[in-house]
Coordinates of C-alpha atoms in Angstrom, one line a residue:
R642 CA 70.0 71.8 35.2
A643 CA 67.5 70.6 33.0
G644 CA 69.7 68.1 31.8
R645 CA 70.9 67.2 35.2
K646 CA 67.2 66.9 36.7
D647 CA 66.0 64.6 33.4
T648 CA 68.8 62.4 34.4
R649 CA 68.0 62.6 38.0
E650 CA 64.8 61.4 37.4
E651 CA 65.9 58.9 35.1
A652 CA 68.2 57.9 37.8
L653 CA 65.6 57.6 40.2
R654 CA 63.0 55.3 38.4
L655 CA 66.0 52.8 37.1
L656 CA 66.9 52.9 41.3
G657 CA 62.9 51.9 41.3
H658 CA 62.9 49.3 38.3
W659 CA 65.6 47.3 40.1
L660 CA 64.4 48.4 44.0
G661 CA 60.7 47.1 43.7
P662 CA 61.1 43.8 42.0
L663 CA 63.8 43.0 44.5
T664 CA 61.6 43.9 47.4
G665 CA 59.2 41.4 46.2
A666 CA 61.0 39.3 45.8
L667 CA 62.9 39.3 49.4
L668 CA 59.1 39.2 50.7
L669 CA 58.8 36.3 48.5
W670 CA 61.7 33.9 49.6
Q671 CA 60.5 34.7 53.3
L672 CA 57.3 33.2 52.7
K673 CA 58.2 30.3 49.5
P674 CA 62.4 29.6 50.1
L675 CA 62.6 27.3 47.6
S676 CA 62.4 30.3 45.0
H677 CA 65.0 31.5 43.1
P678 CA 67.8 34.3 43.0
R679 CA 67.4 33.7 38.8
Y680 CA 64.5 35.1 38.3
V681 CA 65.2 38.7 39.5
A682 CA 68.8 38.4 37.5
L683 CA 67.0 40.3 34.6
F684 CA 66.7 44.1 37.0
A685 CA 70.0 43.7 37.1
T686 CA 70.6 45.7 34.1
A687 CA 68.5 49.0 35.6
L688 CA 71.0 48.2 38.9
F689 CA 74.4 48.7 36.5
I690 CA 73.1 51.8 34.2
L691 CA 71.8 52.9 37.6
V692 CA 75.8 52.5 38.5
A693 CA 77.2 54.0 35.9
Y694 CA 75.2 57.1 36.5
L695 CA 76.7 58.0 39.8
L696 CA 79.9 57.0 38.6
D697 CA 79.4 59.7 35.7
H698 CA 77.9 62.5 38.5
L699 CA 80.1 61.9 41.4
G700 CA 83.2 61.7 38.7
R701 CA 82.9 65.3 37.5
R702 CA 83.3 67.5 41.2
Q703 CA 86.9 66.6 43.1
A704 CA 84.9 67.1 45.8
T705 CA 83.3 63.3 45.2
V706 CA 86.1 62.0 42.8
P707 CA 87.1 59.4 46.2
L708 CA 83.4 58.3 46.1
A709 CA 83.0 57.7 42.7
V710 CA 86.0 55.5 42.9
L711 CA 85.1 53.3 45.4
L712 CA 81.7 52.8 44.6
G713 CA 83.7 51.8 41.7
L714 CA 85.8 49.5 43.2
A715 CA 83.1 47.6 44.8
V716 CA 81.2 46.8 42.3
L717 CA 84.6 45.5 40.4
A718 CA 84.6 43.8 43.7
V719 CA 81.2 42.0 43.4
T720 CA 81.4 41.2 40.0
L721 CA 85.3 39.2 40.1
T722 CA 83.5 37.6 43.1
S723 CA 80.5 36.7 42.0
L724 CA 82.6 35.6 38.9
H725 CA 85.0 33.5 40.8
A726 CA 82.0 31.7 42.7
Y727 CA 79.9 30.8 39.4
F728 CA 83.1 29.6 37.5
L729 CA 85.2 28.0 40.2
N730 CA 83.6 27.4 43.6
P731 CA 81.9 24.0 43.7
R732 CA 79.5 25.2 46.4
F733 CA 77.7 27.2 44.1
A734 CA 77.6 24.5 41.2
K735 CA 74.4 23.4 40.3
D736 CA 73.1 20.1 41.0
E737 CA 74.1 17.4 38.8
T738 CA 70.6 16.3 36.4
R739 CA 72.6 15.8 33.6
E740 CA 74.8 13.2 35.2
V741 CA 72.1 11.4 37.0
A742 CA 69.7 11.9 33.8
A743 CA 73.0 9.9 31.5
A744 CA 73.2 7.3 33.9
L745 CA 69.6 6.6 33.9
A746 CA 69.8 6.3 30.1
D747 CA 72.7 3.9 30.5
H748 CA 71.1 1.7 32.7
A749 CA 67.3 2.0 32.9
A750 CA 65.5 -0.5 29.9
A751 CA 62.1 -0.6 28.7
G752 CA 59.2 -1.3 31.5
D753 CA 61.5 0.4 33.6
L754 CA 59.9 2.6 36.1
I755 CA 61.8 6.4 36.6
L756 CA 60.2 8.4 39.1
V757 CA 61.0 12.0 39.9
P758 CA 59.9 14.8 42.0
P759 CA 57.0 16.1 41.1
E760 CA 57.1 19.9 39.2
D761 CA 61.0 18.8 38.6
W762 CA 61.4 18.8 35.0
S763 CA 65.1 19.0 35.0
I764 CA 65.5 14.7 34.8
P765 CA 62.8 14.0 32.4
Y766 CA 64.1 17.2 29.8
Y767 CA 67.7 15.7 29.9
Y768 CA 66.9 12.0 29.9
D769 CA 66.8 10.8 26.4
G770 CA 66.4 6.7 27.0
P771 CA 63.4 3.9 26.7
A772 CA 62.8 3.7 30.4
R773 CA 59.1 5.7 31.4
V774 CA 59.3 8.5 33.7
E775 CA 56.3 9.9 35.9
M776 CA 56.0 12.3 38.9
V777 CA 54.3 10.9 42.5
W778 CA 52.4 13.0 44.6
P779 CA 52.2 11.4 47.9
S780 CA 49.0 12.1 48.5
E781 CA 48.4 10.0 45.6
T782 CA 50.8 7.7 46.0
W783 CA 49.0 4.2 46.5
D784 CA 46.6 4.9 43.5
R785 CA 49.1 6.3 41.3
L786 CA 52.6 3.5 41.7
G787 CA 49.9 0.5 41.9
G788 CA 49.1 1.3 38.3
L789 CA 52.5 2.1 37.6
T790 CA 54.0 -1.0 39.1
R791 CA 54.2 -5.3 38.2
T792 CA 56.1 -8.0 39.6
G793 CA 59.8 -7.9 38.6
Q794 CA 59.3 -4.1 37.5
T795 CA 62.9 -2.0 38.2
V796 CA 61.8 0.8 39.5
Y797 CA 64.3 4.4 39.7
L798 CA 64.0 6.6 42.6
V799 CA 65.3 10.1 42.2
D800 CA 65.6 12.8 44.6
Y801 CA 67.4 15.9 46.0
Y802 CA 69.5 16.1 49.3
R803 CA 68.2 19.7 50.1
A804 CA 64.8 19.6 49.6
T805 CA 62.0 16.6 49.2
R806 CA 58.9 16.6 48.1
D807 CA 57.9 13.2 50.3
P808 CA 59.1 14.3 53.7
G809 CA 56.9 11.0 55.1
G810 CA 59.0 8.6 53.0
V811 CA 55.9 7.4 51.7
V812 CA 57.0 6.4 48.5
P813 CA 60.3 4.4 49.7
F814 CA 57.9 2.7 52.2
A815 CA 55.6 1.6 49.2
L816 CA 58.8 0.3 46.8
E817 CA 60.5 -1.8 50.0
S818 CA 57.4 -3.1 51.3
A819 CA 56.6 -4.5 47.8
G820 CA 60.3 -5.5 46.7
S821 CA 63.9 -4.1 47.6
L822 CA 66.6 -1.9 47.3
V823 CA 69.2 -3.1 45.4
D824 CA 71.2 -0.1 44.6
R825 CA 72.3 3.7 45.2
W826 CA 73.5 5.9 43.3
D827 CA 74.7 9.2 44.8
F828 CA 75.4 12.7 43.0
K829 CA 76.3 16.4 43.7
G830 CA 72.6 16.8 45.4
L831 CA 70.8 14.0 44.4
Y832 CA 70.7 10.5 45.0
V833 CA 68.7 7.4 42.9
R834 CA 67.8 4.5 45.1
V835 CA 66.7 1.2 42.2
Y836 CA 64.3 -0.6 43.4
R837 CA 63.2 -4.5 42.4
L838 CA 59.9 -5.3 42.8
D839 CA 58.6 -9.1 44.1
R840 CA 55.0 -7.2 42.8
P841 CA 52.7 -4.5 42.2
V842 CA 52.5 -1.8 45.0
E843 CA 49.7 -1.7 47.4
P844 CA 48.8 -0.4 50.4
P845 CA 50.2 -1.9 53.9
P846 CA 47.2 -4.3 55.4
T847 CA 47.0 -2.8 58.8
A848 CA 45.8 -4.3 61.8
A849 CA 43.6 -3.2 64.4
L850 CA 46.6 -1.9 67.6
A851 CA 46.0 0.2 71.1
A852 CA 48.9 1.8 72.8
R853 CA 49.6 4.5 74.2
F854 CA 52.4 6.8 74.0
G855 CA 52.0 10.7 76.1
P856 CA 49.7 12.6 74.1
L857 CA 49.9 9.5 71.1
E858 CA 47.5 6.7 70.7
V859 CA 49.0 3.9 67.8
T860 CA 45.8 2.5 66.8
E861 CA 46.9 -0.2 63.5
A862 CA 50.4 -1.0 62.3
W863 CA 52.0 -3.1 60.1
V864 CA 55.1 -4.9 59.9
E865 CA 56.2 -6.6 56.5
A866 CA 56.9 -10.3 57.0
G867 CA 59.4 -12.4 55.4
A868 CA 61.9 -9.8 54.3
P869 CA 65.0 -11.1 53.1
A870 CA 68.1 -11.0 54.8
D871 CA 69.8 -8.0 53.1
T872 CA 67.1 -6.1 52.8
A873 CA 64.9 -4.4 54.9
V874 CA 61.8 -4.4 57.0
A875 CA 59.0 -1.7 56.2
V876 CA 56.6 -0.7 58.6
A877 CA 53.5 1.4 59.1
L878 CA 51.9 2.7 62.1
R879 CA 48.7 4.5 62.4
W880 CA 48.4 7.1 65.2
R881 CA 45.6 9.6 66.8
L882 CA 46.7 12.3 68.6
A883 CA 44.2 12.3 71.7
E884 CA 45.1 15.6 73.1
P885 CA 47.4 18.3 71.8
A886 CA 51.6 18.0 71.9
E887 CA 53.9 20.6 73.3
A888 CA 56.7 19.6 70.7
P889 CA 57.5 17.7 67.8
L890 CA 57.6 13.8 68.5
R891 CA 60.1 11.4 66.6
V892 CA 59.0 7.5 66.6
S893 CA 62.5 4.7 68.1
L894 CA 61.8 1.7 66.2
A895 CA 64.2 -1.6 66.8
L896 CA 64.0 -4.7 65.1
R897 CA 65.7 -7.5 68.0
D898 CA 65.6 -11.9 67.5
A899 CA 64.6 -14.3 69.9
D900 CA 68.3 -13.7 71.5
G901 CA 67.5 -9.9 71.8
W902 CA 70.1 -9.3 69.3
T903 CA 69.3 -5.9 67.9
W904 CA 69.3 -6.2 64.0
A905 CA 67.8 -2.8 62.4
T906 CA 66.9 0.2 64.1
A907 CA 65.1 3.5 62.7
D908 CA 64.5 7.2 64.1
D909 CA 62.1 9.6 62.3
W910 CA 60.2 12.2 63.2
L911 CA 56.3 12.0 63.4
M912 CA 55.2 14.1 59.9
D913 CA 51.8 13.6 58.2
P914 CA 52.3 13.5 54.2
R915 CA 52.6 17.7 54.0
G916 CA 55.5 17.4 56.4
V917 CA 53.7 18.6 59.4
P918 CA 54.9 17.8 62.7
T919 CA 53.0 16.3 66.2
D920 CA 53.1 19.8 67.7
R921 CA 50.5 20.9 65.2
W922 CA 48.0 18.2 64.7
T923 CA 45.0 19.0 65.7
P924 CA 43.5 16.9 68.5
G925 CA 41.6 13.9 67.1
E926 CA 44.0 13.7 64.0
E927 CA 44.5 10.1 62.7
V928 CA 48.2 10.0 60.5
T929 CA 49.4 7.2 59.3
T930 CA 53.5 7.2 59.4
Y931 CA 55.9 4.9 57.4
H932 CA 59.2 3.7 58.3
V933 CA 61.9 1.9 56.4
L934 CA 64.7 -0.1 59.2
P935 CA 67.8 -1.8 56.4
L936 CA 69.0 -5.4 57.6

């Protein structure tokens, strides 16, 4: 009996070692969905020791042998399913960061600039080439890019399909307004946009404008002039929330020639640099949004 009591206490302790971190992780994932399950993988050891204890305990009595068999089959099924997903199912494969780094190493030259998402060290870890690798937060785009860019430079912008640190598209706008998109590479989970700059990046010189769209007012605007026909037109709009917005709002832009032909369109959510939509803006708040109309 003393032995059973000791093993029971040990089993409960192992159960706590497993459920405690897992419960904390589940709560964390509700607050921050990008947290990765791998951070609790080390606690699976306690789970398997607990399963081994239960199999031994249930297998000692004839009445509970079926439960031991079911538990063993369940653990085996979950393990085989996980191994199959890990090794054979492409949906669970990691993003191709090494392929991106290899492509950049093959194309980027000394003096070029590679921009990667803030706090993402995967590309810098795998990349081995002469180009400069930098991280730029959207809130510091103009100052940082102004110092990093120069005329004739090639800039490689790396980002993820599933998530982005730049929900307002400030960096693509900045690069397009100072140059043009010349190539785009697609990989699993990531893409690379290649820009050739005509001048260093600088803030758009917006001009005063007065227009009202429901609860929103446009107070300033800037439209790129003289964009080559095979590139894109960059547009910046300064908004002021005059009254609370009941729903998230979008802006639809169209570029037409003198004969009325439409050459480009864009339909974007209006968001501040943090990705907050208009229904969560504060009345009186002013936000600049950035848009690109490919020709």
